[in-house]
Amino acid sequence: EVVVRTPLRMSPNTIDTFLRAKEAWILRKLEEFRVARSVVPALEDPGHIHHRGEVVMPDRHGRSTRQAGVYIDMWERREAHTVFGAFIDEMLPRLDVWALRYGSFSVRKMRRRWGSCRVDGKITLNQFLVRTPDQCIRSVIAHELAHLVHMNHGREFHDLVRVLYPEYDAASELLDGWTIVLQTSLPG
């Protein structure tokens, strides 16, 4: 899907001319997104969800559809806390003294970001990240932990990310395909 956002005063002719000039690029990008997203397994049943890169069907314990949605959301949040905490604990010692800047982490739903790191050392991770494969989760956590040392995206930052998680580049590329789960709601 292509969404075009323009200033209100822009004429339809100008928009059309621009889109025609960029048509080949737009079509190429749409194909790249289609290919990247093909790594995400399809959800064949409404009760199925993505969890750590796999398709699973959490036990609903006889709940109604609406109750099941709430239950699964809470289950996913608990899983996110457990998995993210374990991966942070695994990587934090590699930061040496810089690990002292780490404050805590929280989990919340975000529509456009996988994570963030504040200057005070608090990391926020997207609950939906737990839907992606473990290498994607590790890449985001390495990225956010590296911000404890470098609050930018310069060369030293990227070097540190690769020290924290050497498979970062491949995992980051894989994560691009999983962005579709940011728009996928839970069953119920």
GROMACS .gro file of C-alpha atoms in nm:
model
  188
    1GLU     CA    1   0.000   0.000   0.000
    2VAL     CA    2   0.127   0.345  -0.087
    3VAL     CA    3   0.016   0.644   0.118
    4VAL     CA    4   0.085   0.990  -0.018
    5ARG     CA    5   0.095   1.280   0.224
    6THR     CA    6   0.127   1.633   0.091
    7PRO     CA    7   0.067   1.988   0.204
    8LEU     CA    8  -0.301   2.084   0.167
    9ARG     CA    9  -0.218   2.353  -0.089
   10MET     CA   10  -0.036   2.117  -0.327
   11SER     CA   11  -0.225   2.072  -0.653
   12PRO     CA   12  -0.335   1.727  -0.769
   13ASN     CA   13  -0.137   1.784  -1.092
   14THR     CA   14   0.185   1.840  -0.898
   15ILE     CA   15   0.122   1.527  -0.692
   16ASP     CA   16   0.045   1.322  -1.003
   17THR     CA   17   0.358   1.448  -1.182
   18PHE     CA   18   0.573   1.364  -0.884
   19LEU     CA   19   0.426   1.012  -0.851
   20ARG     CA   20   0.473   0.941  -1.221
   21ALA     CA   21   0.835   1.055  -1.200
   22LYS     CA   22   0.893   0.823  -0.902
   23GLU     CA   23   0.681   0.532  -1.029
   24ALA     CA   24   0.972   0.295  -1.102
   25TRP     CA   25   1.128   0.364  -0.761
   26ILE     CA   26   0.792   0.313  -0.583
   27LEU     CA   27   0.730  -0.017  -0.763
   28ARG     CA   28   1.083  -0.137  -0.684
   29LYS     CA   29   1.038  -0.051  -0.314
   30LEU     CA   30   0.699  -0.224  -0.299
   31GLU     CA   31   0.859  -0.539  -0.442
   32GLU     CA   32   1.146  -0.516  -0.191
   33PHE     CA   33   0.893  -0.490   0.094
   34ARG     CA   34   0.695  -0.785  -0.044
   35VAL     CA   35   1.009  -1.001  -0.059
   36ALA     CA   36   1.129  -0.889   0.286
   37ARG     CA   37   0.791  -0.963   0.442
   38SER     CA   38   0.777  -1.309   0.287
   39VAL     CA   39   0.995  -1.429   0.579
   40VAL     CA   40   0.701  -1.381   0.817
   41PRO     CA   41   0.501  -1.705   0.846
   42ALA     CA   42   0.132  -1.668   0.762
   43LEU     CA   43  -0.127  -1.691   1.039
   44GLU     CA   44  -0.362  -1.960   0.908
   45ASP     CA   45  -0.605  -1.952   1.200
   46PRO     CA   46  -0.751  -1.650   1.384
   47GLY     CA   47  -0.630  -1.797   1.714
   48HIS     CA   48  -0.269  -1.814   1.599
   49ILE     CA   49  -0.011  -1.549   1.679
   50HIS     CA   50   0.355  -1.488   1.604
   51HIS     CA   51   0.587  -1.559   1.895
   52ARG     CA   52   0.967  -1.548   1.869
   53GLY     CA   53   0.947  -1.598   1.493
   54GLU     CA   54   0.712  -1.896   1.504
   55VAL     CA   55   0.337  -1.935   1.471
   56VAL     CA   56   0.181  -2.050   1.798
   57MET     CA   57  -0.168  -2.092   1.935
   58PRO     CA   58  -0.175  -1.989   2.301
   59ASP     CA   59  -0.416  -2.183   2.522
   60ARG     CA   60  -0.728  -1.973   2.567
   61HIS     CA   61  -0.851  -2.177   2.867
   62GLY     CA   62  -1.212  -2.175   2.742
   63ARG     CA   63  -1.235  -1.795   2.730
   64SER     CA   64  -1.465  -1.607   2.493
   65THR     CA   65  -1.307  -1.441   2.190
   66ARG     CA   66  -1.288  -1.101   2.362
   67GLN     CA   67  -1.155  -1.249   2.687
   68ALA     CA   68  -0.907  -1.457   2.490
   69GLY     CA   69  -0.772  -1.143   2.321
   70VAL     CA   70  -0.712  -0.980   2.659
   71TYR     CA   71  -0.556  -1.299   2.797
   72ILE     CA   72  -0.324  -1.339   2.496
   73ASP     CA   73  -0.222  -0.973   2.518
   74MET     CA   74  -0.128  -1.019   2.885
   75TRP     CA   75   0.053  -1.345   2.804
   76GLU     CA   76   0.248  -1.173   2.525
   77ARG     CA   77   0.347  -0.887   2.760
   78ARG     CA   78   0.471  -1.134   3.025
   79GLU     CA   79   0.666  -1.325   2.762
   80ALA     CA   80   0.818  -1.000   2.636
   81HIS     CA   81   0.936  -0.909   2.988
   82THR     CA   82   1.089  -1.252   3.040
   83VAL     CA   83   1.261  -1.281   2.701
   84PHE     CA   84   1.383  -0.920   2.687
   85GLY     CA   85   1.512  -0.935   3.044
   86ALA     CA   86   1.711  -1.250   2.971
   87PHE     CA   87   1.868  -1.100   2.657
   88ILE     CA   88   1.954  -0.775   2.837
   89ASP     CA   89   2.116  -0.973   3.121
   90GLU     CA   90   2.313  -1.168   2.860
   91MET     CA   91   2.450  -0.857   2.683
   92LEU     CA   92   2.487  -0.607   2.968
   93PRO     CA   93   2.821  -0.745   3.099
   94ARG     CA   94   2.978  -0.674   2.756
   95LEU     CA   95   2.929  -0.302   2.823
   96ASP     CA   96   3.170  -0.322   3.119
   97VAL     CA   97   3.156   0.000   3.326
   98TRP     CA   98   2.905   0.156   3.085
   99ALA     CA   99   2.650  -0.099   3.210
  100LEU     CA  100   2.622   0.119   3.521
  101ARG     CA  101   2.423   0.369   3.309
  102TYR     CA  102   2.150   0.109   3.256
  103GLY     CA  103   1.844   0.201   3.461
  104SER     CA  104   1.566  -0.041   3.373
  105PHE     CA  105   1.350  -0.150   3.086
  106SER     CA  106   0.980  -0.135   3.022
  107VAL     CA  107   0.754  -0.289   2.762
  108ARG     CA  108   0.483  -0.104   2.576
  109LYS     CA  109   0.304  -0.120   2.244
  110MET     CA  110   0.444   0.111   1.978
  111ARG     CA  111   0.326   0.146   1.619
  112ARG     CA  112   0.648   0.262   1.456
  113ARG     CA  113   0.946   0.182   1.677
  114TRP     CA  114   1.104  -0.132   1.810
  115GLY     CA  115   1.268   0.040   2.105
  116SER     CA  116   1.416   0.352   2.256
  117CYS     CA  117   1.675   0.450   2.515
  118ARG     CA  118   1.659   0.761   2.731
  119VAL     CA  119   1.955   0.956   2.862
  120ASP     CA  120   1.877   0.834   3.216
  121GLY     CA  121   1.939   0.474   3.103
  122LYS     CA  122   1.577   0.363   3.079
  123ILE     CA  123   1.509   0.141   2.779
  124THR     CA  124   1.162   0.092   2.635
  125LEU     CA  125   1.101  -0.207   2.409
  126ASN     CA  126   0.802  -0.268   2.187
  127GLN     CA  127   0.582  -0.552   2.313
  128PHE     CA  128   0.540  -0.669   1.951
  129LEU     CA  129   0.916  -0.730   1.926
  130VAL     CA  130   0.855  -1.062   2.105
  131ARG     CA  131   0.673  -1.175   1.789
  132THR     CA  132   0.998  -1.164   1.589
  133PRO     CA  133   1.279  -1.425   1.582
  134ASP     CA  134   1.530  -1.418   1.868
  135GLN     CA  135   1.807  -1.275   1.650
  136CYS     CA  136   1.583  -0.975   1.572
  137ILE     CA  137   1.509  -0.926   1.943
  138ARG     CA  138   1.880  -0.941   2.023
  139SER     CA  139   1.961  -0.687   1.749
  140VAL     CA  140   1.715  -0.432   1.889
  141ILE     CA  141   1.838  -0.486   2.244
  142ALA     CA  142   2.202  -0.447   2.134
  143HIS     CA  143   2.104  -0.128   1.953
  144GLU     CA  144   1.934   0.020   2.260
  145LEU     CA  145   2.210  -0.089   2.500
  146ALA     CA  146   2.469   0.077   2.272
  147HIS     CA  147   2.283   0.403   2.329
  148LEU     CA  148   2.393   0.386   2.693
  149VAL     CA  149   2.740   0.471   2.560
  150HIS     CA  150   2.664   0.666   2.240
  151MET     CA  151   2.339   0.864   2.217
  152ASN     CA  152   2.376   0.888   1.839
  153HIS     CA  153   2.405   0.662   1.537
  154GLY     CA  154   2.766   0.733   1.445
  155ARG     CA  155   3.042   0.490   1.352
  156GLU     CA  156   3.145   0.424   1.714
  157PHE     CA  157   2.784   0.346   1.802
  158HIS     CA  158   2.756   0.090   1.520
  159ASP     CA  159   3.092  -0.062   1.612
  160LEU     CA  160   2.968  -0.111   1.969
  161VAL     CA  161   2.639  -0.264   1.851
  162ARG     CA  162   2.841  -0.524   1.658
  163VAL     CA  163   3.052  -0.597   1.969
  164LEU     CA  164   2.734  -0.653   2.169
  165TYR     CA  165   2.577  -0.864   1.893
  166PRO     CA  166   2.809  -0.967   1.607
  167GLU     CA  167   2.518  -1.092   1.393
  168TYR     CA  168   2.354  -0.748   1.408
  169ASP     CA  169   2.363  -0.668   1.035
  170ALA     CA  170   2.190  -0.989   0.922
  171ALA     CA  171   1.940  -0.971   1.208
  172SER     CA  172   1.861  -0.608   1.135
  173GLU     CA  173   1.792  -0.694   0.772
  174LEU     CA  174   1.564  -0.979   0.880
  175LEU     CA  175   1.384  -0.742   1.118
  176ASP     CA  176   1.285  -0.520   0.824
  177GLY     CA  177   1.060  -0.799   0.702
  178TRP     CA  178   0.896  -0.831   1.040
  179THR     CA  179   0.777  -0.468   1.053
  180ILE     CA  180   0.438  -0.597   0.937
  181VAL     CA  181   0.373  -0.730   1.291
  182LEU     CA  182   0.363  -0.371   1.414
  183GLN     CA  183   0.029  -0.334   1.237
  184THR     CA  184  -0.108  -0.679   1.321
  185SER     CA  185  -0.345  -0.683   1.615
  186LEU     CA  186  -0.395  -0.978   1.844
  187PRO     CA  187  -0.690  -1.213   1.802
  188GLY     CA  188  -1.010  -1.116   1.977
   0.00000   0.00000   0.00000
